[in-house]
Coordinates of C-alpha atoms and ligand atoms in Angstrom, one line a residue:
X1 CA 92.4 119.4 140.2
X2 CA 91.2 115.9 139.5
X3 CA 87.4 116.8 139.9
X4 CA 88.2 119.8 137.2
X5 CA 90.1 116.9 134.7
X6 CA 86.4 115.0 135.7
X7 CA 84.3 117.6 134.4
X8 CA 86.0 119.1 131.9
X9 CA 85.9 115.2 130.0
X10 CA 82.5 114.9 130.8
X11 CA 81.6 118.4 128.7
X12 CA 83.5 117.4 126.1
X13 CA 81.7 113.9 125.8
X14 CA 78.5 116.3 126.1
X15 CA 79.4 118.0 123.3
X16 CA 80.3 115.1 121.3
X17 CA 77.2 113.2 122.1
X18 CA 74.9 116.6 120.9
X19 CA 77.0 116.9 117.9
X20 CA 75.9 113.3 117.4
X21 CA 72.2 113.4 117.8
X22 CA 71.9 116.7 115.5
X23 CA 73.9 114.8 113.0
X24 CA 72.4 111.7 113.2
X25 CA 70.5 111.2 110.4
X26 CA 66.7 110.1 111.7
X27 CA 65.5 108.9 114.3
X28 CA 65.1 104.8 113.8
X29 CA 68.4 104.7 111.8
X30 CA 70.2 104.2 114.8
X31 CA 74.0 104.8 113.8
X32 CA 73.3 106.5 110.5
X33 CA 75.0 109.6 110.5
X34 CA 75.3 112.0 107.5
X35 CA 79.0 112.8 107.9
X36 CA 81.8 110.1 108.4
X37 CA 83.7 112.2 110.5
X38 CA 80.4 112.0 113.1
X39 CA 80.0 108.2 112.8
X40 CA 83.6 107.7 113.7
X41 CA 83.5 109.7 116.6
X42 CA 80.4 108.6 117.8
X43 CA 81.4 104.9 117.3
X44 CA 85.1 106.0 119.0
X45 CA 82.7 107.3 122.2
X46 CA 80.6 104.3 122.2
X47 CA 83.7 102.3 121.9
X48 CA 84.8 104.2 125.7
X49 CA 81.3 103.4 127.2
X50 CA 81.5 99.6 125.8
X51 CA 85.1 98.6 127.7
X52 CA 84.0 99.8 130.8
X53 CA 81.7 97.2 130.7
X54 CA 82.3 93.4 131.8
X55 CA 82.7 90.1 129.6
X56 CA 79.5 89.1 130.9
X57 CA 77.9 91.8 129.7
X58 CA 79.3 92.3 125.9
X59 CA 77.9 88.5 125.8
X60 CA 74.5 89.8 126.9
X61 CA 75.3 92.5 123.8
X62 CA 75.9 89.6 121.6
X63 CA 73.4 87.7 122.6
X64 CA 70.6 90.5 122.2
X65 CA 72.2 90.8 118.4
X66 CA 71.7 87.4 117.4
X67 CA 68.2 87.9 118.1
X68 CA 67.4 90.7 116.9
X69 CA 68.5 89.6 113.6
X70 CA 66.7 86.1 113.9
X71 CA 63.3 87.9 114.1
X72 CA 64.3 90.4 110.8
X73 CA 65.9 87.6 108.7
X74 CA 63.1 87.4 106.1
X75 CA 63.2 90.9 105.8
X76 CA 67.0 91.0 105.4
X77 CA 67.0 88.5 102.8
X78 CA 64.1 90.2 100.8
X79 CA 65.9 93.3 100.7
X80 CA 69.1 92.1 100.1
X81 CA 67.7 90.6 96.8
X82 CA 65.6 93.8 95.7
X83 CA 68.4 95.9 96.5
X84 CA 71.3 94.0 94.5
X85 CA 69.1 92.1 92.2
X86 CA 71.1 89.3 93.0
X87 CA 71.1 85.6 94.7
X88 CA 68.0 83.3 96.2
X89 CA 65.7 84.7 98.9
X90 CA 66.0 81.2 100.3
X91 CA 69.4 81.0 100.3
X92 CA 70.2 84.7 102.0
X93 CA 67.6 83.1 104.8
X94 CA 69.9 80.3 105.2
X95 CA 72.7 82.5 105.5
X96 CA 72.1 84.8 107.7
X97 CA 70.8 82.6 109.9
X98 CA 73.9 80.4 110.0
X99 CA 75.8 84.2 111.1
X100 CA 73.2 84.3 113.5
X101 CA 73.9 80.7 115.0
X102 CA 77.5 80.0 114.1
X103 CA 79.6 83.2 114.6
X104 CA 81.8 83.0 118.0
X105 CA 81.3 85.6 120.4
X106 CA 83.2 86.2 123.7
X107 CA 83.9 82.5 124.5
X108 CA 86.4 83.1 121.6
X109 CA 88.9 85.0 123.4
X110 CA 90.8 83.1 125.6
X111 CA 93.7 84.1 127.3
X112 CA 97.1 82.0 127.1
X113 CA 99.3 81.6 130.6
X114 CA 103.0 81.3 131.3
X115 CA 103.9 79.9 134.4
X116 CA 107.0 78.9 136.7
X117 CA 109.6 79.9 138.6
X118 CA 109.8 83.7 138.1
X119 CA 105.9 83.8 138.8
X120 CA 103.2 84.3 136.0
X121 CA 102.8 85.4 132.6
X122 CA 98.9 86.4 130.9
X123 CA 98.6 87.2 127.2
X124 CA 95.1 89.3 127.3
X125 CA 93.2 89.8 124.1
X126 CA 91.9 93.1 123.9
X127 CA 90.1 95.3 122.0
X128 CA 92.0 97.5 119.3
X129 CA 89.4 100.1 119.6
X130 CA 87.5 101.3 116.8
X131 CA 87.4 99.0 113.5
X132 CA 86.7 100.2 110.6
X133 CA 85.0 97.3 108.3
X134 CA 84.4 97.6 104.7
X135 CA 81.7 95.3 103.3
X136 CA 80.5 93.4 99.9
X137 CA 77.2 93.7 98.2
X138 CA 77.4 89.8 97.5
X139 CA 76.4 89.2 101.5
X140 CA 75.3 92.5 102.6
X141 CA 73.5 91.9 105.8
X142 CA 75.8 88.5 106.8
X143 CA 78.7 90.1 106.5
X144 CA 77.8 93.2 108.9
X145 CA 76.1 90.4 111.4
X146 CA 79.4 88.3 111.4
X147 CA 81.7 91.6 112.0
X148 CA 79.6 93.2 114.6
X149 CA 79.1 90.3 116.4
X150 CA 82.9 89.2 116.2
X151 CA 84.7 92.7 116.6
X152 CA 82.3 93.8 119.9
X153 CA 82.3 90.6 121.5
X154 CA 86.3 91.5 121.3
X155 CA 85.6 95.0 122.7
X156 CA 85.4 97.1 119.3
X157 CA 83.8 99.3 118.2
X158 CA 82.9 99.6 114.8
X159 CA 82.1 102.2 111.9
X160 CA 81.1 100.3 108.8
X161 CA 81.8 101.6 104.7
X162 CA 79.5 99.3 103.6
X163 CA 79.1 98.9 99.1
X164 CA 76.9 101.6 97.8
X165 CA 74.3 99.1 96.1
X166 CA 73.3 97.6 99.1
X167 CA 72.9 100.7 101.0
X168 CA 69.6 99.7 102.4
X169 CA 70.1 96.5 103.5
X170 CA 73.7 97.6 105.1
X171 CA 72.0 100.4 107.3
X172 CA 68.8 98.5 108.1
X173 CA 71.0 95.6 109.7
X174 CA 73.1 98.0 111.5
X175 CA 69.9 99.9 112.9
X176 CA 68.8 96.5 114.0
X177 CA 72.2 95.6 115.5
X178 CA 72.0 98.7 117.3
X179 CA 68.3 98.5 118.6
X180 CA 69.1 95.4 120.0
X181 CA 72.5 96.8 121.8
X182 CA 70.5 99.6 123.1
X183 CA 67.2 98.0 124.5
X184 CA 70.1 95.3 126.2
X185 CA 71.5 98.5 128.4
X186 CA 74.2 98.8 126.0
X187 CA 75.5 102.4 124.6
X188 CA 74.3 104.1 121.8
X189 CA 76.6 104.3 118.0
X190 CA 78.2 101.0 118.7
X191 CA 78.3 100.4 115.3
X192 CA 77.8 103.5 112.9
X193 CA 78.0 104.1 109.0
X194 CA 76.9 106.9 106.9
X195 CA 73.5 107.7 105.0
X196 CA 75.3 108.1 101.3
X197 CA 78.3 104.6 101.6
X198 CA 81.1 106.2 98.8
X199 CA 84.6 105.7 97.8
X200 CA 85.6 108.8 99.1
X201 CA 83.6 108.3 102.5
X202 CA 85.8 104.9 102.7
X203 CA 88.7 106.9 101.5
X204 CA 88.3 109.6 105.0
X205 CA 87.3 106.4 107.0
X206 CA 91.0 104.6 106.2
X207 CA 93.0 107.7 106.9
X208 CA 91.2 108.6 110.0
X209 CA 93.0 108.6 113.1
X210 CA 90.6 107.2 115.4
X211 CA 90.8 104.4 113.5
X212 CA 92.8 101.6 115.1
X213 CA 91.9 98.6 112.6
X214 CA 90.6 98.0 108.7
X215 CA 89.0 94.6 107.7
X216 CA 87.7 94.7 104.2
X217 CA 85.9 92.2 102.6
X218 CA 85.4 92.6 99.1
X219 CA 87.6 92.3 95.6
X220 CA 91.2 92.8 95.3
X221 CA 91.1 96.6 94.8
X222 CA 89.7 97.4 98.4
X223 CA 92.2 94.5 99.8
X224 CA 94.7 96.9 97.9
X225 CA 93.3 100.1 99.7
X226 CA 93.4 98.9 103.2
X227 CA 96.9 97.5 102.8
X228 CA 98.2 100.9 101.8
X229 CA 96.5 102.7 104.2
X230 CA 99.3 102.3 106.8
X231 CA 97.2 100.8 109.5
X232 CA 96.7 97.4 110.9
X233 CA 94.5 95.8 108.4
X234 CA 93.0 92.5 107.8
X235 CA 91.8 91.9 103.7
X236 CA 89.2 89.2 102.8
X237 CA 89.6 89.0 99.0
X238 CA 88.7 87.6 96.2
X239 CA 88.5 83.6 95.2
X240 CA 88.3 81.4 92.4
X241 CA 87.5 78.0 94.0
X242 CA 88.2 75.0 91.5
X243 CA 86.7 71.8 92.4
X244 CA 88.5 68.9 91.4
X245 CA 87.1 65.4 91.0
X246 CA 89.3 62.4 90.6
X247 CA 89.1 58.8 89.3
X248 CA 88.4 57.3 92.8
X249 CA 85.7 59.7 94.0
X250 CA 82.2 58.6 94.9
X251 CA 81.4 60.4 91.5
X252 CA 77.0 60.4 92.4
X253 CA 77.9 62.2 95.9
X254 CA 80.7 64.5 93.9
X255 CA 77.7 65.8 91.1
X256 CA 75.3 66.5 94.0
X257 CA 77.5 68.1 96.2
X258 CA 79.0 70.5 93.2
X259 CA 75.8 71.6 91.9
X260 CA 74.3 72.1 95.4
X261 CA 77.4 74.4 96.4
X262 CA 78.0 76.1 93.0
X263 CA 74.5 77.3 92.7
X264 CA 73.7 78.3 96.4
X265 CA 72.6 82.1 96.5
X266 CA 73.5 81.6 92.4
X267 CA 76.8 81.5 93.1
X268 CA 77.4 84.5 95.3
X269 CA 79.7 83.2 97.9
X270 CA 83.4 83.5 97.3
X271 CA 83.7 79.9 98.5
X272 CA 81.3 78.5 96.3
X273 CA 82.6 76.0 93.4
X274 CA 83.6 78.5 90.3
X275 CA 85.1 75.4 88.2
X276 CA 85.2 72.1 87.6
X277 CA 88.3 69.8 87.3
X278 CA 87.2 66.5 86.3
X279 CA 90.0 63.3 85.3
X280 CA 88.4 62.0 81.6
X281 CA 87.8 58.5 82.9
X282 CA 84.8 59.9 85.3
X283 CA 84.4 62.5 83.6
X284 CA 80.6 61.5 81.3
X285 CA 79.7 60.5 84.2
X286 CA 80.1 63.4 86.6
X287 CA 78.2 65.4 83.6
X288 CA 75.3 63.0 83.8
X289 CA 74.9 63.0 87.5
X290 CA 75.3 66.4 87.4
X291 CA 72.3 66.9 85.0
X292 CA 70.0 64.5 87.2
X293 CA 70.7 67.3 90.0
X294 CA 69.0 70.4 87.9
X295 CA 72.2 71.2 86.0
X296 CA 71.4 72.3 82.4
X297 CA 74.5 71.5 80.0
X298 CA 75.0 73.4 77.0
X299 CA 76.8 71.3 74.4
X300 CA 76.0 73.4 71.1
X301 CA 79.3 75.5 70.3
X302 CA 76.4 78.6 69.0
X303 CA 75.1 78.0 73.1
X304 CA 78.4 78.4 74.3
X305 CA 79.2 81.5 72.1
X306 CA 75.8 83.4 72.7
X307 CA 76.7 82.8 76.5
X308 CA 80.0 83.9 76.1
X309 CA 78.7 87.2 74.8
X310 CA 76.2 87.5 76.8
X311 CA 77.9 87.9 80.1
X312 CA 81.9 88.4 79.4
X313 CA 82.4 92.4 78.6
X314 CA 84.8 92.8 75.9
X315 CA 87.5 93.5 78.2
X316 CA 87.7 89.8 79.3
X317 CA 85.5 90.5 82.6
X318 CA 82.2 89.4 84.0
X319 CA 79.3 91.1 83.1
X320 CA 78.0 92.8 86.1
X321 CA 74.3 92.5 85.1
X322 CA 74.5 88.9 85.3
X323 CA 76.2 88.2 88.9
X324 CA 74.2 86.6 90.9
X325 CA 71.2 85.4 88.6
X326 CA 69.4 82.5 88.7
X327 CA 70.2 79.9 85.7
X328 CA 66.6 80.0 83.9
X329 CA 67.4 83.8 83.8
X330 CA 70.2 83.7 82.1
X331 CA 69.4 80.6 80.0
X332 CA 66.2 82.6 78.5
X333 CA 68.4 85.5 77.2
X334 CA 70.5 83.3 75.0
X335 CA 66.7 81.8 73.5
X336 CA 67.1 78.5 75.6
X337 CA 63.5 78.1 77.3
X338 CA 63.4 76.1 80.9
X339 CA 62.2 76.0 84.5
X340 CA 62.9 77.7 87.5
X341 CA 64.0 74.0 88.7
X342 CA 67.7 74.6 86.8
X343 CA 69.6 75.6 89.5
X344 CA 73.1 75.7 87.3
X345 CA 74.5 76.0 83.7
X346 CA 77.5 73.3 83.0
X347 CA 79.5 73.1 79.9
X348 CA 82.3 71.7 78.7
X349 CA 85.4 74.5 77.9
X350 CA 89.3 74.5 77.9
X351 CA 91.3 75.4 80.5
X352 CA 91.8 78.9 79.5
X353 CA 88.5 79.9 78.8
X354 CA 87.0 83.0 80.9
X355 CA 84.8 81.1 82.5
X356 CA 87.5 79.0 84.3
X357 CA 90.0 82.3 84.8
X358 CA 87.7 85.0 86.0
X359 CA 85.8 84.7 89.2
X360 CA 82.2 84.7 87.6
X361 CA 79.9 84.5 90.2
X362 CA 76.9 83.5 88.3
X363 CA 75.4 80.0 88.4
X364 CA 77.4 79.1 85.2
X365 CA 79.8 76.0 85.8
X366 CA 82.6 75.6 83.4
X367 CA 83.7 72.0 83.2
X368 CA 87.3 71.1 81.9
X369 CA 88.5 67.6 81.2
X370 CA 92.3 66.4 82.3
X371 CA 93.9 63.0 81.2
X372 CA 95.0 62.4 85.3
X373 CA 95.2 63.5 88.9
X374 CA 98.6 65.4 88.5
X375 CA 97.0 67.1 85.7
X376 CA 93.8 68.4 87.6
X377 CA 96.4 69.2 90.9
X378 CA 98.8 71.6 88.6
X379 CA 95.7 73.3 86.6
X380 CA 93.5 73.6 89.9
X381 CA 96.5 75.6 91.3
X382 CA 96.5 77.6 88.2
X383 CA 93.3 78.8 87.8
X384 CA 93.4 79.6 91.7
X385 CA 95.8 82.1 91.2
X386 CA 97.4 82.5 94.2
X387 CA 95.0 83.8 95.9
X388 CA 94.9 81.0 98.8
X389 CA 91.2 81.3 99.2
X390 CA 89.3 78.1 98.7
X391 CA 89.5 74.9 97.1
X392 CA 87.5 71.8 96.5
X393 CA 88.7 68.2 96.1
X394 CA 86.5 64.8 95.6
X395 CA 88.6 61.7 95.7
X396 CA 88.6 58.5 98.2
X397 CA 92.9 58.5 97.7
X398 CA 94.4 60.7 100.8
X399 CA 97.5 61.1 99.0
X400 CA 95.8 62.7 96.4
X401 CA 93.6 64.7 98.6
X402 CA 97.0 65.8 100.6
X403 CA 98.7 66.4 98.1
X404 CA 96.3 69.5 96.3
X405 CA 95.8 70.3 100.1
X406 CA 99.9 71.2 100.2
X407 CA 100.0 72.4 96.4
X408 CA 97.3 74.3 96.6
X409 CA 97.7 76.4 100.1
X410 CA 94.0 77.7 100.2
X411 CA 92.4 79.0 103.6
X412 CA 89.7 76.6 103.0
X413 CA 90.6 73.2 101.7
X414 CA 87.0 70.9 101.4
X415 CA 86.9 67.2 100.8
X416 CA 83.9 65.4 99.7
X417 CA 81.6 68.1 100.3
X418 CA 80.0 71.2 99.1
X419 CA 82.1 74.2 99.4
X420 CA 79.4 75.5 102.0
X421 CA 81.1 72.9 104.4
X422 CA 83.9 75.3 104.8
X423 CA 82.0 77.9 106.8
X424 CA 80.3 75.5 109.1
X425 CA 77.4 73.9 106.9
X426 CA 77.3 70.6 107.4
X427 CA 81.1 70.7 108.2
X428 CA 82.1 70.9 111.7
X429 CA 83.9 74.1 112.6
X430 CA 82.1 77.8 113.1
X431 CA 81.4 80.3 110.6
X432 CA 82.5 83.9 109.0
X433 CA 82.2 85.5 106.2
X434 CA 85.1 87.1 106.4
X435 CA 87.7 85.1 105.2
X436 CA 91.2 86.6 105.2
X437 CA 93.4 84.6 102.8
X438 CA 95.4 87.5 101.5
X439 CA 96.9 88.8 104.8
X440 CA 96.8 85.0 106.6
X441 CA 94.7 85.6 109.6
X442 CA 92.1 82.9 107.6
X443 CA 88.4 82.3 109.0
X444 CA 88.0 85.7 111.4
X445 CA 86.2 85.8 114.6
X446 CA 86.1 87.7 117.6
X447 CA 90.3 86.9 118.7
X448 CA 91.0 87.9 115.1
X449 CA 89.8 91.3 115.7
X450 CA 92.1 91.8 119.1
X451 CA 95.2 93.4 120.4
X452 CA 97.9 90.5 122.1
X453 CA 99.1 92.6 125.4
X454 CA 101.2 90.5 128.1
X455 CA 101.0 90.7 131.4
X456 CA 103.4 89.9 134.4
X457 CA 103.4 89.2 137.8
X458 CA 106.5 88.5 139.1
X459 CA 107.5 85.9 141.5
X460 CA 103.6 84.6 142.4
X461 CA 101.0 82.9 141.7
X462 CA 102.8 79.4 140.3
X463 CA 102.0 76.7 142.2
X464 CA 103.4 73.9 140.2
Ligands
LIG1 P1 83.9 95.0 95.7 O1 85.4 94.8 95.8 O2 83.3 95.6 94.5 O3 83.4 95.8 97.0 C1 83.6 95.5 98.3 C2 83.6 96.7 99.2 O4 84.8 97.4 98.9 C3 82.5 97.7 98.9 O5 82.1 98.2 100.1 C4 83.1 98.7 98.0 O6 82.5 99.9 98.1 C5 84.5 98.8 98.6 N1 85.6 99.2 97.7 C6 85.9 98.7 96.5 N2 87.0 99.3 96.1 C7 87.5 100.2 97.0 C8 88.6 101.0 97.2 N3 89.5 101.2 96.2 N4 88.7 101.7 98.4 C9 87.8 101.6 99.4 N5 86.7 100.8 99.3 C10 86.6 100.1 98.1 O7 83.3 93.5 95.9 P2 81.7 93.1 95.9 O8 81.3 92.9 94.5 O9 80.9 93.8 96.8 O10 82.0 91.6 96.5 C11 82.4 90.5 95.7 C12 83.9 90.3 95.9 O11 84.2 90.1 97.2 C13 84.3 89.0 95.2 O12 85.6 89.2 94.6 C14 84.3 88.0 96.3 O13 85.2 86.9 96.1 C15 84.9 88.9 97.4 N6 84.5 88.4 98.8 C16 85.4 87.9 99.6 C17 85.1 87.4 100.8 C18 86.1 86.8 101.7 O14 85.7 86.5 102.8 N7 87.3 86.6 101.3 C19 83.7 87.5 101.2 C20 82.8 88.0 100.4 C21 83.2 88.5 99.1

């Protein structure tokens, strides 16, 4: 009877695996299936093969991964920027190599123990099973890196619903991924996705049952969709960091670090500096020091207006065509001539203006004056919105600095640095791009993406 149980599983994963290849959709997009309904089962099968396997060797998996991706990081970044027309070919490089470097892998799950009299207590992290992980055009390639390396050193496996505009770049880093899985002696379809990426594909992946787990990473209206979907699901969502800058700051340090963190990858990031809340005191001068640091200010109210125009819809949101663009780009199609040198556009508005509300994502840096600290703490909470994502604070006063830490309840709070410091650049601490403020789990990486089982043994083992 058993041996019959034996084969008949093994015909059915026969089956499975032929229905796989034929669907599959060529052969060096590894993972690329045309159906979703494939990917997830082949990702579900793979996910079987993969926990059968010991820690040692998902690290090997992890290991092989990071490599992989070292070698194709110029061609990542390249393509990421053809595809999506957006952000620095030297900045994606710098990014996806600080996935490659910085995301935890296995060391990251470690087990908690209970123990005493009545004998001893494990809680195991394991895998939930098969993850499905929705992903952003801003950081195409870093964000699938980060996620596959995260959810299989915790045992996952993972089907990705990655944004239709950066199609390519999605499936050529989970081909890669999976290469480098394979050629380690790992199984095939570890991480899948589909050829065509849609709404409705990501609509079939969230209601599908072989789907233990949804993390998206995107705006609020996929956080939305995975929350509704009645599963387990993690959202990384939207952010509007405001950097604040009081009287006592080291104000040549505070103009550097701004502009360097507000224009990386033109402004991509969802960490990176989207306004500026400056006490009037310091305030000329932070624009000055600013400007020596390739910041272009536009003073002229006709400037301000053209660039209003130019890249506000008339709804009151962000002109797509301008996300992620480099400052000289923008600055030529309202007539103002300069070098490729500008790195950001600075100008003075009031609080209210669109620049400061919506999450622009353009190398534009709205500037708004306040008479004092308490002013800048209650309008940087404000213009946060509640989303608890990431804030920014310059000041050499620690009540000051924890006080906005309290008031302002981000996932990432960043003093005296550029926001980049918050995911491990030149700030201590490891990296994601995944940042789930919205449902509280806050920087993900492999535990994050576990199950917390307990285990008991009673009456042994303590030898206290
Ligand atoms: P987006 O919301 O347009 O798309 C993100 C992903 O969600 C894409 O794969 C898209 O196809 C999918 N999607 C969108 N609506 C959906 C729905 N209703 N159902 C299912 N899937 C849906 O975002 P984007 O332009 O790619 O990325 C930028 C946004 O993401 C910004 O708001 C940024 O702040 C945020 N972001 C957040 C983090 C974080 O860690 N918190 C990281 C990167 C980007």
């Amino acid at each position: 009877m058993k041996a019959e149980a034996y084969n008949i599983e093994n015909i059915v994963q026969k089956v499975i695996e032929e229905i796989n290849n034929r669907n599959n959709t060529s052969n060096n997009q590894k993972g690329v299936f045309n159906d979703m309904n494939d990917a997830i089962e082949a990702a579900w099968l793979a996910q079987k093969k993969l926990v059968k396997y010991n820690l040692e060797f998902r690290n090997k998996l992890v290991k092989a991964m990071r490599e992989e991706i070292r070698k194709n990081i110029n061609l990542l970044s390249k393509m990421a920027v053809e595809e999506t027309g957006m952000g620095r070919y030297e900045d994606k490089i710098k990014k996806n190599l600080l996935v490659v470097e910085k995301t935890p892998g296995v060391e990251d799950l470690k087990s908690e123990v209970f123990s005493g009299d009545d004998g001893l207590t494990l809680l195991e992290l394991s895998p939930y099973g098969v993850i499905g992980a929705i992903t952003p055009t801003t950081n195409p390639s870093e964000t699938i890196v980060c996620n596959a390396i995260g959810m299989i050193a915790a045992g996952n496996g993972v089907v990705f619903s990655p944004h239709p505009s950066a199609k390519k770049t999605s499936l050529k880093t989970i081909e890669l991924l999976n290469k480098a899985i394979i050629e380690a002696g790992g199984p095939e379809n570890l991480l899948t996705s589909i050829k065509e990426p849609s709404l409705s594909n990501a609509e079939i992946m969230m209601k599908h049952k072989k789907i233990n787990m949804l993390v998206a990473t995107g705006g609020p209206g996929v956080v939305k969709a995975v929350l509704s979907s009645g599963k387990k699901a993690i959202g990384a969502g939207a952010g509007n960091p405001p950097a604040v800058v009081d009287e006592t700051a080291d104000i040549e340090k505070a103009a550097r670090d701004i502009i360097a963190g507000c224009s990386f990858d033109n402004n991509l990031p969802c960490i990176a500096e989207k306004e500026v809340i400056v006490v009037d005191s310091v305030a000329d001068y932070l624009i000055f020091n600013m400007k020596k640091n390739n910041a272009y200010e536009i003073k002229e109210k006709r400037d301000i207006e053209r660039l209003e125009k130019l890249v506000i819809n008339e709804d009151g949101h962000p002109n797509k065509s301008y996300v992620g663009k480099n400052a000289d780009y923008i600055l030529k199609k309202i007539g103002i001539d300069c070098g490729p040198e500008v790195r950001a556009i600075i100008l003075e508005v009031d609080r209210d203006h669109p620049f400061v509300v919506e999450e622009l994502m353009m190398p534009i840096l709205p500037i708004v004056r306040v008479k004092d600290v308490d002013e800048a703490i209650r309008l940087a909470v404000e213009v946060e919105h509640g989303f608890r994502h990431t804030a920014i604070m310059h000041s050499k006063n620690v009540d000051n600095l924890t006080r906005m830490a309290k008031e302002i309840q981000t996932t990432i709070f960043i003093k005296n640095g550029p926001s980049y410091a918050g995911i491990g650049v030149g700030g201590e601490g490891y990296t994601t791009f995944t940042i789930a403020g919205p449902t509280g789990e806050g920087l993900t990486s492999a535990r994050t993406f576990t199950r917390k089982r307990r285990c008991v043994l009673v009456g042994g083992f303590s030898i206290k």
